[in-house]
Short mmCIF file of C-alpha atoms in Angstrom, two decimals:
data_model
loop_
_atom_site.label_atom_id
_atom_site.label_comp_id
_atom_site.label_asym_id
_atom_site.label_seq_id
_atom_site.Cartn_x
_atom_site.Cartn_y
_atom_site.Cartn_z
CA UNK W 1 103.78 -1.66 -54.14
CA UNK W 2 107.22 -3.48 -54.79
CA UNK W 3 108.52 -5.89 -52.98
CA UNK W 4 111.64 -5.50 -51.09
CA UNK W 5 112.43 -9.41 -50.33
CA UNK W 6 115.80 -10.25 -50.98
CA UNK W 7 117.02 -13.81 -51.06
CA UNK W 8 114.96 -17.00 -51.76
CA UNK W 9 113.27 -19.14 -49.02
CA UNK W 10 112.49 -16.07 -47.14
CA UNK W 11 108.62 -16.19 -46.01
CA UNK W 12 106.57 -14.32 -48.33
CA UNK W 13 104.37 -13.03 -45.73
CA UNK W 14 106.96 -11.56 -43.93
CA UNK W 15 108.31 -9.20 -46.87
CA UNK W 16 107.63 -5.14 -46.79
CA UNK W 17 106.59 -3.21 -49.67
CA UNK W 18 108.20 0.10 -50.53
CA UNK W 19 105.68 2.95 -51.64
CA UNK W 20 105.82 4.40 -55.11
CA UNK W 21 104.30 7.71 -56.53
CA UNK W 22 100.79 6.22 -57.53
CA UNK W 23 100.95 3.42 -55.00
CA UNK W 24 98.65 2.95 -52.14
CA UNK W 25 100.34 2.39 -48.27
CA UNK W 26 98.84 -0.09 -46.15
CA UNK W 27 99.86 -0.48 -42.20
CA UNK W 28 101.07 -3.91 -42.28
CA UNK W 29 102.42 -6.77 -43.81
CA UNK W 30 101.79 -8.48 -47.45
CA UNK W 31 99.87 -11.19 -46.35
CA UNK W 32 97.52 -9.25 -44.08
CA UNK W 33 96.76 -6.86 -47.11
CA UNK W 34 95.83 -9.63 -49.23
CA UNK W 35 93.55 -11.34 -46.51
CA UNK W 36 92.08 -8.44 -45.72
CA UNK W 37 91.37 -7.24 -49.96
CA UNK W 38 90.01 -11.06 -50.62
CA UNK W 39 87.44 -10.41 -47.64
CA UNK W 40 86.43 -6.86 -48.74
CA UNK W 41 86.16 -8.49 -52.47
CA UNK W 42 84.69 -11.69 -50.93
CA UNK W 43 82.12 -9.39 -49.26
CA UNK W 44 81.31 -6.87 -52.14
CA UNK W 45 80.72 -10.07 -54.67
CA UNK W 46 78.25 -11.54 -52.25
CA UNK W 47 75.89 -8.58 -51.98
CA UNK W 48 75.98 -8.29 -55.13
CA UNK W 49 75.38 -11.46 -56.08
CA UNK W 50 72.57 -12.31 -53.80
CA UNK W 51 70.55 -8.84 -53.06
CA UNK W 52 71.96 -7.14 -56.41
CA UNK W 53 73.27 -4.34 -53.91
CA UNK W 54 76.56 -2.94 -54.82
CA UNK W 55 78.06 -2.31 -50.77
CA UNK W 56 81.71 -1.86 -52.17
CA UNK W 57 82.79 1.91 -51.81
CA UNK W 58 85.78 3.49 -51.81
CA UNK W 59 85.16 6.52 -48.91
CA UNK W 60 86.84 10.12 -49.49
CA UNK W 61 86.64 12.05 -46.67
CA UNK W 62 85.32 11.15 -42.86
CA UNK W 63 84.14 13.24 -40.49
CA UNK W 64 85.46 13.05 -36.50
CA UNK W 65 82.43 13.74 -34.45
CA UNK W 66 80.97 13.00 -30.96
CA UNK W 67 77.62 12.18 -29.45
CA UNK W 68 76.90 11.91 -25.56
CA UNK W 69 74.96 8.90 -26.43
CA UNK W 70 77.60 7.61 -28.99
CA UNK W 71 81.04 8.35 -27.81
CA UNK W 72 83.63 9.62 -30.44
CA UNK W 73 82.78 8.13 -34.30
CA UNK W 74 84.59 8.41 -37.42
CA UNK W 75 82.30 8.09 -40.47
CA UNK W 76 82.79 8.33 -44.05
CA UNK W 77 81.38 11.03 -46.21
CA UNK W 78 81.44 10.87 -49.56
CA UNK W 79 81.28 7.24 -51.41
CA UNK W 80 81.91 5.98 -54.80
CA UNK W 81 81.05 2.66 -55.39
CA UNK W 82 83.64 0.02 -56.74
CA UNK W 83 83.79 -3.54 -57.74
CA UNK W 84 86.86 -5.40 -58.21
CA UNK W 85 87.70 -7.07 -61.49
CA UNK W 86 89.19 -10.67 -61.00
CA UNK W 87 90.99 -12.41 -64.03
CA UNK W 88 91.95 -15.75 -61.93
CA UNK W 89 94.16 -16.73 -59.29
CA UNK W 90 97.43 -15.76 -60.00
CA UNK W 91 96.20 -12.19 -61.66
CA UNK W 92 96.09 -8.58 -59.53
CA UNK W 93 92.61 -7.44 -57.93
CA UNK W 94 91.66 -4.36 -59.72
CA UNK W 95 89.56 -1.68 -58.39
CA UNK W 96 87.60 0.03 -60.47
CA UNK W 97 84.03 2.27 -60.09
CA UNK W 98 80.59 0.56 -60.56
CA UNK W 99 78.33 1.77 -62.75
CA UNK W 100 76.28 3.50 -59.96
CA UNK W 101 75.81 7.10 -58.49
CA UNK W 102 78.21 8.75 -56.13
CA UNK W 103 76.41 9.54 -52.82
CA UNK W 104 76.82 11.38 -49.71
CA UNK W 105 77.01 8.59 -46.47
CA UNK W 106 73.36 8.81 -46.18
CA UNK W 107 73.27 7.24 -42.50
CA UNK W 108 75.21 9.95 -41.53
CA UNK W 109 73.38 12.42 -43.85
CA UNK W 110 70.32 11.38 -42.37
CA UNK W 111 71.29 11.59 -38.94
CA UNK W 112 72.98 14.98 -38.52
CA UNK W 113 69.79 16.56 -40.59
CA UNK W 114 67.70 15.01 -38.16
CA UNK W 115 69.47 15.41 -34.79
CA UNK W 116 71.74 18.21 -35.43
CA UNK W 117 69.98 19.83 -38.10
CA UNK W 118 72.71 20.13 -40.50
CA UNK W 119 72.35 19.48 -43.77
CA UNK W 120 76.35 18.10 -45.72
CA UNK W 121 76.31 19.74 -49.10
CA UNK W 122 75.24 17.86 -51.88
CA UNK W 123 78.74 16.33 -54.12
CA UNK W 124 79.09 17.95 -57.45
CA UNK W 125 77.27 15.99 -60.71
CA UNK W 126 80.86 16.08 -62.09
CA UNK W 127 83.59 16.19 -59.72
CA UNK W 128 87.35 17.20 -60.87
CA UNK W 129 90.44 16.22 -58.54
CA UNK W 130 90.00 19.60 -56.57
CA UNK W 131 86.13 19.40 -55.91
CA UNK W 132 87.00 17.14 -53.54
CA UNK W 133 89.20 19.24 -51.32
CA UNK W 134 86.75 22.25 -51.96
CA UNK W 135 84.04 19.58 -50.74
CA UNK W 136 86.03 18.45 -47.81
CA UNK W 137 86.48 22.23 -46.53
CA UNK W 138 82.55 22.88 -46.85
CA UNK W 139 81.66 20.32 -44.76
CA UNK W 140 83.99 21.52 -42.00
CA UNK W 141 82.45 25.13 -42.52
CA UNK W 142 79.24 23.20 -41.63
CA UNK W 143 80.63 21.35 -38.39
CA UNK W 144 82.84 23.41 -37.15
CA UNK W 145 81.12 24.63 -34.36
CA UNK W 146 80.26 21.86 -32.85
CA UNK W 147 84.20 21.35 -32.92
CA UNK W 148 84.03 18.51 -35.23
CA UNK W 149 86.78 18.17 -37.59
CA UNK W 150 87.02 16.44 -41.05
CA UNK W 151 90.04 14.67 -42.01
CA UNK W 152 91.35 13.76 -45.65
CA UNK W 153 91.34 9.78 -45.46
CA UNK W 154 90.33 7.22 -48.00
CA UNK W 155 88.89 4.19 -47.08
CA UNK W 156 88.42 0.62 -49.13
CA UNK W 157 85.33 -1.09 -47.69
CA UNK W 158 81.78 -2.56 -47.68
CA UNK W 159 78.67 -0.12 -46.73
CA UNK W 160 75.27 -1.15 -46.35
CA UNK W 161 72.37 1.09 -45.97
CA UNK W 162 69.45 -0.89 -46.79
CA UNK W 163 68.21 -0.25 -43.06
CA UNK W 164 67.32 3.50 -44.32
CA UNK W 165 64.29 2.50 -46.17
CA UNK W 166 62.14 2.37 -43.50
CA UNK W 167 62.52 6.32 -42.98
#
């Protein structure tokens, strides 16, 4: 993102980005995207660092589904995990992937086998750009008619599924 601040001793946090091809949009201001990266990275570093779990995924995909018992949820489906590389104060975050598997949301995998009995097909070994679109449309073939829908979203955040061992 660029920023589009003008003159000097305008506040910093205040300023708007403008979106560029290759740049990510975020819904609000400068300041509250970095707060809200240094938590995520503050977050992902700690698990790491103290359980050796990597909880920082980037989600492609979520699903929009509904449970009497849960209400409407939004979960994701397929993660990558991610780890940010940090080069000091004054440098850029970078995202980049950890050197860990791809997986399907397996709290949500586990649960729709389980209580709906539908079973998300598995991610390819070696995804291109388009297997995840192709993915995306087979999992709505699978929900469909329970009038789920699944929506092409990306999300930047921390998952932990160490509760699933004791299935």
């Amino acid at each position: 993102p660029r920023s589009t601040q003008e003159g000097p001793g305008e506040d910093p946090s205040e300023d708007e980005y403008t979106i560029e091809p290759g740049d990510v949009s975020f819904g609000g201001k400068p300041a509250d995207l970095l707060r809200r990266l240094r938590r995520i990275f503050d977050n992902g570093r700690t698990t790491v660092e103290e359980r050796g779990v990597t909880t920082l995924h980037l989600a492609f995909g979520v699903l929009n589904w509904d449970e009497p018992a849960l209400g409407d949820s939004v979960s994701p489906l397929w993660l990558v995990p991610c780890q940010f590389e940090y080069s000091g104060p004054n440098t850029a975050l970078r995202l980049q992937r950890a050197d860990e598997e791809m997986q399907l949301n397996p709290a949500l995998e586990l649960y729709l086998r389980e209580r709906h009995r539908i079973s998300l097909p598995p991610i390819p070994d070696e995804p291109t750009r388009e297997d995840l679109i192709l993915y995306l449309g087979r999992v709505l073939d699978e929900v469909r008619e329970q009038g789920w829908t699944v929506a092409e979203e990306v999300w930047l955040s921390t998952f932990s599924f160490e509760s699933l061992v004791i299935y």
